[in-house]
mmCIF file of C-alpha atoms in Angstrom:
data_model
loop_
_atom_site.group_PDB
_atom_site.id
_atom_site.type_symbol
_atom_site.label_atom_id
_atom_site.label_comp_id
_atom_site.label_asym_id
_atom_site.label_seq_id
_atom_site.Cartn_x
_atom_site.Cartn_y
_atom_site.Cartn_z
ATOM 1 C CA UNK A 29 0.000 0.000 0.000
ATOM 2 C CA UNK A 30 1.119 3.631 -0.592
ATOM 3 C CA UNK A 31 0.833 7.098 0.896
ATOM 4 C CA UNK A 32 -0.006 10.413 -0.812
ATOM 5 C CA UNK A 33 1.136 13.922 0.102
ATOM 6 C CA UNK A 34 -1.063 16.561 -1.523
ATOM 7 C CA UNK A 35 0.272 20.107 -1.198
ATOM 8 C CA UNK A 36 -1.740 23.154 -2.281
ATOM 9 C CA UNK A 37 0.310 26.293 -2.914
ATOM 10 C CA UNK A 38 -2.577 28.623 -2.181
ATOM 11 C CA UNK A 39 -3.238 30.946 -5.165
ATOM 12 C CA UNK A 40 -0.279 29.795 -7.317
ATOM 13 C CA UNK A 41 -2.029 30.075 -10.675
ATOM 14 C CA UNK A 42 -0.244 29.774 -14.027
ATOM 15 C CA UNK A 43 -2.651 31.712 -16.259
ATOM 16 C CA UNK A 44 -4.590 30.575 -19.292
ATOM 17 C CA UNK A 45 -8.042 29.871 -17.839
ATOM 18 C CA UNK A 46 -10.378 29.573 -20.846
ATOM 19 C CA UNK A 47 -13.215 31.337 -19.002
ATOM 20 C CA UNK A 48 -11.088 34.091 -17.422
ATOM 21 C CA UNK A 49 -13.024 36.816 -19.265
ATOM 22 C CA UNK A 50 -16.205 35.808 -17.404
ATOM 23 C CA UNK A 51 -14.418 36.722 -14.174
ATOM 24 C CA UNK A 52 -12.856 39.909 -15.585
ATOM 25 C CA UNK A 53 -9.464 38.179 -15.343
ATOM 26 C CA UNK A 54 -8.465 37.770 -18.981
ATOM 27 C CA UNK A 55 -4.670 37.886 -19.030
ATOM 28 C CA UNK A 56 -4.134 37.210 -15.324
ATOM 29 C CA UNK A 57 -1.131 34.955 -14.722
ATOM 30 C CA UNK A 58 0.305 34.700 -11.222
ATOM 31 C CA UNK A 59 3.494 32.811 -12.081
ATOM 32 C CA UNK A 60 3.979 34.497 -15.446
ATOM 33 C CA UNK A 61 3.728 38.037 -14.135
ATOM 34 C CA UNK A 62 5.853 37.373 -11.053
ATOM 35 C CA UNK A 63 8.558 35.926 -13.326
ATOM 36 C CA UNK A 64 8.251 38.907 -15.675
ATOM 37 C CA UNK A 65 8.687 41.399 -12.833
ATOM 38 C CA UNK A 66 11.632 39.444 -11.430
ATOM 39 C CA UNK A 67 13.329 39.258 -14.824
ATOM 40 C CA UNK A 68 12.998 43.040 -15.203
ATOM 41 C CA UNK A 69 14.431 43.716 -11.735
ATOM 42 C CA UNK A 70 11.067 45.037 -10.547
ATOM 43 C CA UNK A 71 10.845 42.447 -7.745
ATOM 44 C CA UNK A 72 14.248 43.127 -6.205
ATOM 45 C CA UNK A 73 14.040 43.981 -2.509
ATOM 46 C CA UNK A 74 17.220 44.501 -0.457
ATOM 47 C CA UNK A 75 17.593 41.826 2.178
ATOM 48 C CA UNK A 76 14.785 39.712 0.708
ATOM 49 C CA UNK A 77 15.542 38.655 -2.869
ATOM 50 C CA UNK A 78 16.865 39.833 -6.221
ATOM 51 C CA UNK A 79 17.212 38.756 -9.843
ATOM 52 C CA UNK A 80 15.153 36.389 -12.018
ATOM 53 C CA UNK A 81 12.702 34.059 -10.286
ATOM 54 C CA UNK A 82 14.688 30.988 -9.243
ATOM 55 C CA UNK A 83 12.709 27.791 -8.661
ATOM 56 C CA UNK A 84 15.093 24.989 -9.670
ATOM 57 C CA UNK A 85 13.283 22.163 -7.906
ATOM 58 C CA UNK A 86 9.785 22.920 -9.131
ATOM 59 C CA UNK A 87 11.211 23.665 -12.587
ATOM 60 C CA UNK A 88 12.785 20.194 -12.592
ATOM 61 C CA UNK A 89 9.354 18.797 -11.692
ATOM 62 C CA UNK A 90 7.795 20.392 -14.774
ATOM 63 C CA UNK A 91 6.509 23.725 -13.482
ATOM 64 C CA UNK A 92 7.706 25.708 -16.508
ATOM 65 C CA UNK A 93 6.348 23.139 -18.940
ATOM 66 C CA UNK A 94 3.010 23.209 -17.108
ATOM 67 C CA UNK A 95 3.014 27.009 -17.406
ATOM 68 C CA UNK A 96 3.615 26.781 -21.144
ATOM 69 C CA UNK A 97 0.776 24.262 -21.477
ATOM 70 C CA UNK A 98 -1.539 26.612 -19.578
ATOM 71 C CA UNK A 99 -0.641 30.001 -21.043
ATOM 72 C CA UNK A 100 1.407 29.329 -24.183
ATOM 73 C CA UNK A 101 4.886 30.497 -23.103
ATOM 74 C CA UNK A 102 7.631 29.678 -20.662
ATOM 75 C CA UNK A 103 7.786 32.253 -17.814
ATOM 76 C CA UNK A 104 10.226 35.081 -18.529
ATOM 77 C CA UNK A 105 13.791 34.872 -17.262
ATOM 78 C CA UNK A 106 13.561 31.362 -15.830
ATOM 79 C CA UNK A 107 15.978 28.595 -16.797
ATOM 80 C CA UNK A 108 14.175 25.755 -18.576
ATOM 81 C CA UNK A 109 15.661 22.439 -17.405
ATOM 82 C CA UNK A 110 17.036 19.924 -19.866
ATOM 83 C CA UNK A 111 15.276 17.092 -18.053
ATOM 84 C CA UNK A 112 11.978 16.946 -16.170
ATOM 85 C CA UNK A 113 11.187 14.436 -13.426
ATOM 86 C CA UNK A 114 7.727 13.081 -12.594
ATOM 87 C CA UNK A 115 4.320 13.881 -14.049
ATOM 88 C CA UNK A 116 3.539 17.446 -15.025
ATOM 89 C CA UNK A 117 0.740 19.454 -16.578
ATOM 90 C CA UNK A 118 -1.963 22.029 -15.914
ATOM 91 C CA UNK A 119 -5.542 21.764 -14.672
ATOM 92 C CA UNK A 120 -8.615 23.817 -15.544
ATOM 93 C CA UNK A 121 -11.257 24.648 -12.954
ATOM 94 C CA UNK A 122 -14.897 23.909 -13.768
ATOM 95 C CA UNK A 123 -16.387 25.167 -10.485
ATOM 96 C CA UNK A 124 -18.449 28.339 -10.675
ATOM 97 C CA UNK A 125 -16.197 30.305 -8.319
ATOM 98 C CA UNK A 126 -12.523 31.210 -8.002
ATOM 99 C CA UNK A 127 -12.513 30.893 -4.230
ATOM 100 C CA UNK A 128 -10.721 28.645 -1.766
ATOM 101 C CA UNK A 129 -13.540 26.154 -1.016
ATOM 102 C CA UNK A 130 -14.429 25.721 -4.699
ATOM 103 C CA UNK A 131 -10.826 25.016 -5.655
ATOM 104 C CA UNK A 132 -10.135 22.605 -2.802
ATOM 105 C CA UNK A 133 -13.435 20.762 -3.106
ATOM 106 C CA UNK A 134 -12.888 20.290 -6.832
ATOM 107 C CA UNK A 135 -9.356 19.013 -6.178
ATOM 108 C CA UNK A 136 -11.000 16.500 -3.830
ATOM 109 C CA UNK A 137 -13.489 15.395 -6.476
ATOM 110 C CA UNK A 138 -16.503 17.593 -5.683
ATOM 111 C CA UNK A 139 -16.703 20.531 -8.128
ATOM 112 C CA UNK A 140 -19.011 23.406 -7.197
ATOM 113 C CA UNK A 141 -21.640 23.444 -9.927
ATOM 114 C CA UNK A 142 -23.954 25.922 -8.188
ATOM 115 C CA UNK A 143 -23.609 29.691 -7.840
ATOM 116 C CA UNK A 144 -22.387 31.137 -4.558
ATOM 117 C CA UNK A 145 -24.122 34.060 -2.932
ATOM 118 C CA UNK A 146 -22.299 37.382 -2.736
ATOM 119 C CA UNK A 147 -22.761 40.654 -0.894
ATOM 120 C CA UNK A 148 -23.292 43.976 -2.722
ATOM 121 C CA UNK A 149 -20.141 45.733 -3.941
ATOM 122 C CA UNK A 150 -21.588 49.221 -3.493
ATOM 123 C CA UNK A 151 -22.967 50.788 -0.321
ATOM 124 C CA UNK A 152 -23.493 48.669 2.790
ATOM 125 C CA UNK A 153 -22.429 45.069 2.246
ATOM 126 C CA UNK A 154 -24.808 43.643 4.856
ATOM 127 C CA UNK A 155 -28.514 44.442 5.007
ATOM 128 C CA UNK A 156 -29.862 46.113 8.199
ATOM 129 C CA UNK A 157 -31.891 43.040 9.167
ATOM 130 C CA UNK A 158 -28.776 40.834 9.113
ATOM 131 C CA UNK A 159 -26.738 43.370 11.095
ATOM 132 C CA UNK A 160 -29.509 43.663 13.678
ATOM 133 C CA UNK A 161 -29.720 39.884 14.020
ATOM 134 C CA UNK A 162 -25.928 39.615 14.420
ATOM 135 C CA UNK A 163 -25.869 42.266 17.130
ATOM 136 C CA UNK A 164 -28.730 40.632 19.022
ATOM 137 C CA UNK A 165 -27.625 37.014 18.745
ATOM 138 C CA UNK A 166 -23.916 37.790 19.035
ATOM 139 C CA UNK A 167 -24.390 40.242 21.913
ATOM 140 C CA UNK A 168 -22.315 43.015 20.332
ATOM 141 C CA UNK A 169 -23.182 46.742 20.395
ATOM 142 C CA UNK A 170 -22.906 47.163 16.625
ATOM 143 C CA UNK A 171 -20.459 46.538 13.817
ATOM 144 C CA UNK A 172 -17.783 48.541 12.034
ATOM 145 C CA UNK A 173 -16.869 48.375 8.365
ATOM 146 C CA UNK A 174 -19.880 46.829 6.591
ATOM 147 C CA UNK A 175 -18.185 47.057 3.192
ATOM 148 C CA UNK A 176 -15.875 45.447 0.647
ATOM 149 C CA UNK A 177 -12.315 45.829 1.907
ATOM 150 C CA UNK A 178 -8.811 44.448 2.230
ATOM 151 C CA UNK A 179 -8.330 42.916 5.671
ATOM 152 C CA UNK A 180 -5.161 44.757 6.599
ATOM 153 C CA UNK A 181 -6.534 48.105 5.400
ATOM 154 C CA UNK A 182 -9.822 47.857 7.260
ATOM 155 C CA UNK A 183 -8.119 46.829 10.504
ATOM 156 C CA UNK A 184 -5.845 49.861 10.257
ATOM 157 C CA UNK A 185 -8.879 52.059 9.549
ATOM 158 C CA UNK A 186 -11.205 50.785 12.270
ATOM 159 C CA UNK A 187 -8.943 49.069 14.818
ATOM 160 C CA UNK A 188 -8.870 51.928 17.316
ATOM 161 C CA UNK A 189 -12.653 52.366 17.219
ATOM 162 C CA UNK A 190 -13.052 48.621 17.601
ATOM 163 C CA UNK A 191 -10.911 48.571 20.740
ATOM 164 C CA UNK A 192 -12.771 51.592 22.148
ATOM 165 C CA UNK A 193 -16.339 50.459 21.368
ATOM 166 C CA UNK A 194 -16.177 46.655 21.318
ATOM 167 C CA UNK A 195 -17.819 46.561 17.896
ATOM 168 C CA UNK A 196 -16.334 43.861 15.625
ATOM 169 C CA UNK A 197 -15.035 44.843 12.180
ATOM 170 C CA UNK A 198 -17.160 43.127 9.525
ATOM 171 C CA UNK A 199 -16.339 43.155 5.820
ATOM 172 C CA UNK A 200 -16.455 41.100 2.632
ATOM 173 C CA UNK A 201 -14.738 40.834 -0.762
ATOM 174 C CA UNK A 202 -15.561 39.602 -4.242
ATOM 175 C CA UNK A 203 -15.473 36.089 -2.771
ATOM 176 C CA UNK A 204 -18.499 34.553 -1.108
ATOM 177 C CA UNK A 205 -17.329 35.451 2.378
ATOM 178 C CA UNK A 206 -18.267 37.291 5.587
ATOM 179 C CA UNK A 207 -15.097 38.266 7.472
ATOM 180 C CA UNK A 208 -14.936 39.416 11.091
ATOM 181 C CA UNK A 209 -11.822 41.037 12.548
ATOM 182 C CA UNK A 210 -11.439 41.524 16.281
ATOM 183 C CA UNK A 211 -8.644 42.110 18.765
ATOM 184 C CA UNK A 212 -7.478 38.964 20.534
ATOM 185 C CA UNK A 213 -7.038 40.649 23.928
ATOM 186 C CA UNK A 214 -9.548 43.509 23.984
ATOM 187 C CA UNK A 215 -12.391 41.586 22.325
ATOM 188 C CA UNK A 216 -11.295 38.037 23.114
ATOM 189 C CA UNK A 217 -10.443 35.171 20.797
ATOM 190 C CA UNK A 218 -13.134 32.805 22.083
ATOM 191 C CA UNK A 219 -15.698 35.586 21.844
ATOM 192 C CA UNK A 220 -14.681 36.217 18.223
ATOM 193 C CA UNK A 221 -15.122 32.526 17.439
ATOM 194 C CA UNK A 222 -18.550 32.545 19.105
ATOM 195 C CA UNK A 223 -19.648 35.549 17.042
ATOM 196 C CA UNK A 224 -18.439 33.879 13.845
ATOM 197 C CA UNK A 225 -20.337 30.688 14.677
ATOM 198 C CA UNK A 226 -23.437 32.824 15.286
ATOM 199 C CA UNK A 227 -23.043 34.579 11.923
ATOM 200 C CA UNK A 228 -22.583 31.195 10.232
ATOM 201 C CA UNK A 229 -25.922 30.006 11.672
ATOM 202 C CA UNK A 230 -27.673 33.225 10.669
ATOM 203 C CA UNK A 231 -26.347 33.067 7.114
ATOM 204 C CA UNK A 232 -27.357 29.418 6.776
ATOM 205 C CA UNK A 233 -30.912 30.347 7.776
ATOM 206 C CA UNK A 234 -31.012 33.383 5.481
ATOM 207 C CA UNK A 235 -32.886 33.090 2.174
ATOM 208 C CA UNK A 236 -30.876 33.555 -1.000
ATOM 209 C CA UNK A 237 -27.542 32.266 -2.283
ATOM 210 C CA UNK A 238 -25.123 30.326 -0.165
ATOM 211 C CA UNK A 239 -22.312 32.261 1.497
ATOM 212 C CA UNK A 240 -19.252 30.041 1.392
ATOM 213 C CA UNK A 241 -17.289 31.124 4.437
ATOM 214 C CA UNK A 242 -17.348 33.133 7.635
ATOM 215 C CA UNK A 243 -13.744 33.887 8.570
ATOM 216 C CA UNK A 244 -12.461 34.907 11.984
ATOM 217 C CA UNK A 245 -9.589 37.388 11.541
ATOM 218 C CA UNK A 246 -8.026 38.007 14.963
ATOM 219 C CA UNK A 247 -5.348 40.670 15.361
ATOM 220 C CA UNK A 248 -3.098 42.182 18.008
ATOM 221 C CA UNK A 249 -1.401 45.548 18.578
ATOM 222 C CA UNK A 250 -2.424 48.815 20.168
ATOM 223 C CA UNK A 251 -2.263 51.295 17.290
ATOM 224 C CA UNK A 252 -2.593 51.143 13.497
ATOM 225 C CA UNK A 253 1.159 50.935 12.900
ATOM 226 C CA UNK A 254 1.436 47.851 15.125
ATOM 227 C CA UNK A 255 -1.818 46.051 14.245
ATOM 228 C CA UNK A 256 -1.008 42.544 13.031
ATOM 229 C CA UNK A 257 -3.237 39.615 12.153
ATOM 230 C CA UNK A 258 -2.366 36.448 14.065
ATOM 231 C CA UNK A 259 -2.276 32.793 13.099
ATOM 232 C CA UNK A 260 -5.502 32.049 14.978
ATOM 233 C CA UNK A 261 -7.651 32.537 11.900
ATOM 234 C CA UNK A 262 -10.579 30.150 11.677
ATOM 235 C CA UNK A 263 -12.833 29.460 8.679
ATOM 236 C CA UNK A 264 -16.473 28.483 9.135
ATOM 237 C CA UNK A 265 -17.334 26.867 5.803
ATOM 238 C CA UNK A 266 -20.492 25.331 4.505
ATOM 239 C CA UNK A 267 -19.878 21.614 3.949
ATOM 240 C CA UNK A 268 -19.023 20.328 0.463
ATOM 241 C CA UNK A 269 -22.037 19.610 -1.764
ATOM 242 C CA UNK A 270 -21.304 15.876 -1.956
ATOM 243 C CA UNK A 271 -18.868 13.339 -0.506
ATOM 244 C CA UNK A 272 -15.259 14.174 -1.316
ATOM 245 C CA UNK A 273 -12.067 12.175 -1.627
ATOM 246 C CA UNK A 274 -11.583 12.779 2.100
ATOM 247 C CA UNK A 275 -14.908 11.123 2.944
ATOM 248 C CA UNK A 276 -14.192 8.191 0.654
ATOM 249 C CA UNK A 277 -10.775 7.605 2.211
ATOM 250 C CA UNK A 278 -12.234 7.782 5.716
ATOM 251 C CA UNK A 279 -14.944 5.271 4.792
ATOM 252 C CA UNK A 280 -12.200 2.974 3.497
ATOM 253 C CA UNK A 281 -10.483 3.083 6.884
ATOM 254 C CA UNK A 282 -7.685 5.444 5.896
ATOM 255 C CA UNK A 283 -6.608 8.546 7.816
ATOM 256 C CA UNK A 284 -6.688 12.013 6.269
ATOM 257 C CA UNK A 285 -4.149 14.301 7.972
ATOM 258 C CA UNK A 286 -5.290 17.894 7.349
ATOM 259 C CA UNK A 287 -2.465 20.415 7.823
ATOM 260 C CA UNK A 288 -3.172 24.145 8.020
ATOM 261 C CA UNK A 289 -6.657 25.324 7.090
ATOM 262 C CA UNK A 290 -7.660 22.137 5.221
ATOM 263 C CA UNK A 291 -9.853 20.956 8.097
ATOM 264 C CA UNK A 292 -11.776 24.248 8.108
ATOM 265 C CA UNK A 293 -12.181 24.287 4.319
ATOM 266 C CA UNK A 294 -13.895 20.898 4.418
ATOM 267 C CA UNK A 295 -15.911 21.771 7.546
ATOM 268 C CA UNK A 296 -14.177 18.850 9.246
ATOM 269 C CA UNK A 297 -15.805 16.301 6.942
ATOM 270 C CA UNK A 298 -13.586 13.338 6.160
ATOM 271 C CA UNK A 299 -10.759 14.688 8.305
ATOM 272 C CA UNK A 300 -9.201 12.202 10.682
ATOM 273 C CA UNK A 301 -6.616 14.536 12.155
ATOM 274 C CA UNK A 302 -6.185 18.294 11.954
ATOM 275 C CA UNK A 303 -2.784 19.944 12.499
ATOM 276 C CA UNK A 304 -2.600 23.737 12.773
ATOM 277 C CA UNK A 305 0.428 25.909 12.091
ATOM 278 C CA UNK A 306 1.004 29.584 11.314
ATOM 279 C CA UNK A 307 3.019 30.550 8.235
ATOM 280 C CA UNK A 308 4.524 28.586 5.383
ATOM 281 C CA UNK A 309 7.691 27.719 7.305
ATOM 282 C CA UNK A 310 5.768 26.296 10.247
ATOM 283 C CA UNK A 311 3.350 24.552 7.874
ATOM 284 C CA UNK A 312 6.297 22.915 6.113
ATOM 285 C CA UNK A 313 7.765 21.816 9.444
ATOM 286 C CA UNK A 314 4.409 20.394 10.551
ATOM 287 C CA UNK A 315 3.999 18.569 7.247
ATOM 288 C CA UNK A 316 7.399 16.919 7.584
ATOM 289 C CA UNK A 317 6.477 15.701 11.075
ATOM 290 C CA UNK A 318 3.169 14.308 9.824
ATOM 291 C CA UNK A 319 4.976 12.568 6.949
ATOM 292 C CA UNK A 320 6.939 10.625 9.547
ATOM 293 C CA UNK A 321 3.716 9.579 11.274
ATOM 294 C CA UNK A 322 1.484 8.804 8.283
ATOM 295 C CA UNK A 323 0.704 5.130 7.737
ATOM 296 C CA UNK A 324 0.194 3.120 4.558
ATOM 297 C CA UNK A 325 -2.953 4.262 2.776
ATOM 298 C CA UNK A 326 -3.021 7.714 4.396
ATOM 299 C CA UNK A 327 -3.361 11.132 2.774
ATOM 300 C CA UNK A 328 -1.472 14.151 4.098
ATOM 301 C CA UNK A 329 -3.218 17.257 2.726
ATOM 302 C CA UNK A 330 -1.554 20.640 3.345
ATOM 303 C CA UNK A 331 -2.493 24.183 2.368
ATOM 304 C CA UNK A 332 0.403 26.668 2.226
ATOM 305 C CA UNK A 333 -1.546 29.858 2.835
ATOM 306 C CA UNK A 334 1.080 32.619 2.819
ATOM 307 C CA UNK A 335 1.293 32.871 -0.969
ATOM 308 C CA UNK A 336 -2.313 34.038 -1.036
ATOM 309 C CA UNK A 337 -2.856 35.725 2.318
ATOM 310 C CA UNK A 338 0.401 37.627 2.743
ATOM 311 C CA UNK A 339 1.424 38.301 -0.834
ATOM 312 C CA UNK A 340 -1.270 37.720 -3.440
ATOM 313 C CA UNK A 341 -4.053 39.743 -1.818
ATOM 314 C CA UNK A 342 -1.581 42.434 -0.775
ATOM 315 C CA UNK A 343 -0.236 42.639 -4.353
ATOM 316 C CA UNK A 344 3.297 42.079 -3.063
ATOM 317 C CA UNK A 345 5.263 40.734 -6.036
ATOM 318 C CA UNK A 346 8.645 40.582 -4.307
ATOM 319 C CA UNK A 347 7.162 38.904 -1.237
ATOM 320 C CA UNK A 348 5.357 36.324 -3.374
ATOM 321 C CA UNK A 349 8.550 35.595 -5.333
ATOM 322 C CA UNK A 350 10.580 35.211 -2.135
ATOM 323 C CA UNK A 351 7.956 32.878 -0.654
ATOM 324 C CA UNK A 352 8.044 30.689 -3.769
ATOM 325 C CA UNK A 353 11.824 30.535 -3.663
ATOM 326 C CA UNK A 354 11.790 29.637 0.039
ATOM 327 C CA UNK A 355 9.263 26.852 -0.572
ATOM 328 C CA UNK A 356 11.274 25.541 -3.520
ATOM 329 C CA UNK A 357 14.472 25.357 -1.440
ATOM 330 C CA UNK A 358 12.774 23.051 1.040
ATOM 331 C CA UNK A 359 11.332 20.541 -1.437
ATOM 332 C CA UNK A 360 14.345 18.195 -1.144
ATOM 333 C CA UNK A 361 13.365 17.698 2.521
ATOM 334 C CA UNK A 362 10.108 16.147 1.289
ATOM 335 C CA UNK A 363 11.913 13.933 -1.193
ATOM 336 C CA UNK A 364 14.211 12.549 1.512
ATOM 337 C CA UNK A 365 11.230 11.334 3.546
ATOM 338 C CA UNK A 366 9.553 9.373 0.750
ATOM 339 C CA UNK A 367 9.162 5.599 0.954
ATOM 340 C CA UNK A 368 8.638 3.169 -1.932
ATOM 341 C CA UNK A 369 5.105 3.631 -3.240
ATOM 342 C CA UNK A 370 4.690 7.217 -1.990
ATOM 343 C CA UNK A 371 3.312 9.955 -4.254
ATOM 344 C CA UNK A 372 3.638 13.743 -3.894
ATOM 345 C CA UNK A 373 1.303 16.128 -5.742
ATOM 346 C CA UNK A 374 1.934 19.892 -5.908
ATOM 347 C CA UNK A 375 -0.911 22.071 -7.151
ATOM 348 C CA UNK A 376 -2.969 25.197 -6.395
ATOM 349 C CA UNK A 377 -6.609 26.126 -5.836
ATOM 350 C CA UNK A 378 -6.911 29.355 -7.904
ATOM 351 C CA UNK A 379 -4.776 32.354 -8.822
ATOM 352 C CA UNK A 380 -4.066 35.623 -7.037
ATOM 353 C CA UNK A 381 -1.933 37.566 -9.503
ATOM 354 C CA UNK A 382 -0.059 40.190 -7.435
ATOM 355 C CA UNK A 383 0.238 42.428 -10.507
ATOM 356 C CA UNK A 384 -3.512 42.405 -11.205
ATOM 357 C CA UNK A 385 -5.987 45.171 -10.466
ATOM 358 C CA UNK A 386 -7.854 45.027 -7.156
ATOM 359 C CA UNK A 387 -6.932 42.619 -4.376
ATOM 360 C CA UNK A 388 -8.989 39.526 -5.153
ATOM 361 C CA UNK A 389 -8.348 36.060 -6.544
ATOM 362 C CA UNK A 390 -7.827 35.598 -10.268
ATOM 363 C CA UNK A 391 -9.308 32.895 -12.495
ATOM 364 C CA UNK A 392 -6.387 30.785 -13.760
ATOM 365 C CA UNK A 393 -5.294 27.289 -14.514
ATOM 366 C CA UNK A 394 -3.094 25.653 -11.875
ATOM 367 C CA UNK A 395 0.053 23.526 -12.097
ATOM 368 C CA UNK A 396 0.012 19.815 -11.378
ATOM 369 C CA UNK A 397 3.382 18.284 -10.535
ATOM 370 C CA UNK A 398 3.561 14.736 -9.212
ATOM 371 C CA UNK A 399 6.588 12.701 -8.213
ATOM 372 C CA UNK A 400 7.712 9.828 -6.059
ATOM 373 C CA UNK A 401 9.779 6.637 -6.105
ATOM 374 C CA UNK A 402 9.129 4.770 -9.335
ATOM 375 C CA UNK A 403 7.143 7.590 -11.001
ATOM 376 C CA UNK A 404 8.311 8.019 -14.581
ATOM 377 C CA UNK A 405 8.531 11.412 -16.206
ATOM 378 C CA UNK A 406 5.838 12.319 -18.716
ATOM 379 C CA UNK A 407 3.445 15.172 -19.500
ATOM 380 C CA UNK A 408 -0.167 14.738 -18.444
ATOM 381 C CA UNK A 409 -1.465 17.569 -20.630
ATOM 382 C CA UNK A 410 -4.043 20.158 -19.678
ATOM 383 C CA UNK A 411 -6.618 18.449 -17.492
ATOM 384 C CA UNK A 412 -10.280 19.336 -17.863
ATOM 385 C CA UNK A 413 -10.957 19.554 -14.128
ATOM 386 C CA UNK A 414 -9.135 19.876 -10.826
ATOM 387 C CA UNK A 415 -11.051 16.689 -9.944
ATOM 388 C CA UNK A 416 -8.489 14.704 -11.952
ATOM 389 C CA UNK A 417 -6.116 15.316 -9.040
ATOM 390 C CA UNK A 418 -8.440 13.720 -6.518
ATOM 391 C CA UNK A 419 -9.124 10.785 -8.814
ATOM 392 C CA UNK A 420 -5.389 10.212 -9.232
ATOM 393 C CA UNK A 421 -4.964 10.182 -5.450
ATOM 394 C CA UNK A 422 -7.859 7.729 -5.142
ATOM 395 C CA UNK A 423 -6.349 5.424 -7.732
ATOM 396 C CA UNK A 424 -2.906 5.540 -6.133
ATOM 397 C CA UNK A 425 -4.384 4.699 -2.730
ATOM 398 C CA UNK A 426 -6.506 1.912 -4.142
ATOM 399 C CA UNK A 427 -10.041 3.121 -3.468
ATOM 400 C CA UNK A 428 -12.893 3.123 -6.027
ATOM 401 C CA UNK A 429 -13.213 6.113 -8.382
ATOM 402 C CA UNK A 430 -15.651 8.942 -7.731
ATOM 403 C CA UNK A 431 -18.176 10.499 -10.133
ATOM 404 C CA UNK A 432 -16.012 13.436 -11.261
ATOM 405 C CA UNK A 433 -12.627 13.621 -12.923
ATOM 406 C CA UNK A 434 -10.250 11.091 -14.447
ATOM 407 C CA UNK A 435 -6.979 9.828 -13.033
ATOM 408 C CA UNK A 436 -3.787 10.865 -14.805
ATOM 409 C CA UNK A 437 -1.877 7.877 -13.378
#
């Protein structure tokens, strides 16, 4: 029997989505534009990084060839390897959204074929009746924000008033999401979680489209210059629309080890063990520990969130490039822990092009790179659904296929 290690580089799109124009994202390309900026010296930052984007390990696993399959060209300034190891290609999303749950659920064999609900982009984001119900049920004196916003910006704008009044900061984005920021000490972390659970219940009972996530965004600091979001984020997701790969593995007696926010994304369904960590470095460390503990037939499923949260949404090209390079340097640590029969899959859930307008996700294809002992190198083409990833994991672990996707193994 074998093990699988499925790593999602959150938001690491490679361009070329055929329906990008429907999302106002025609031309978005996270990897391509980061590489272009790096090649031009526009992503140099003293003490952080400089020069062309350098990802030798992922390039050797077929990243650049996957990018060419997705968008038509090799990324600018990057050295194309003479030899590629493992399976490599691109995958196209069929889900109706470009959000985190849609991408992850489709990877796990459950594409989102319904339309999410969204809050208005102009004026108040949340209707008075919902705000009134939140204040009553959540026992808060009111809310701040009530708009579309970037999380770091709105905390800087309203953090002092929040500390003074005890009113949580509530905001949304172009994703199907209700976000609540509150100070860990002045408001209380457990109280924030209780309010988020209350909002989740209210939204579930509300008529209209489904809101995908309520996200707790705790922060610390005493003034705008020192406000900082902490690693105690928690996502309150609606459950997937049908059984996923995680459920099928659990029913087969296997253990799914969910590292990072994976457990929250799947609302705990099909998760045998949840391991939390804050930041890509800590997530990598936690993943390596879990790799040592995983048994035959298990899936270790990790989301590396910093690419999206710290760099993509903040439109930080240099930071995103440095994070990719740091991740790439550590990949040999994964390789050294592999046993005969193991399979590693590197992919993403959507794009978040840091050169693109706004601060939201971008509709893109994602890379698929798969390697392990005994895996021969070959292209797998451009897959018609992220669900092909989940079906490949299912096949490798020896469980029956699901209704969506087709294995590339």
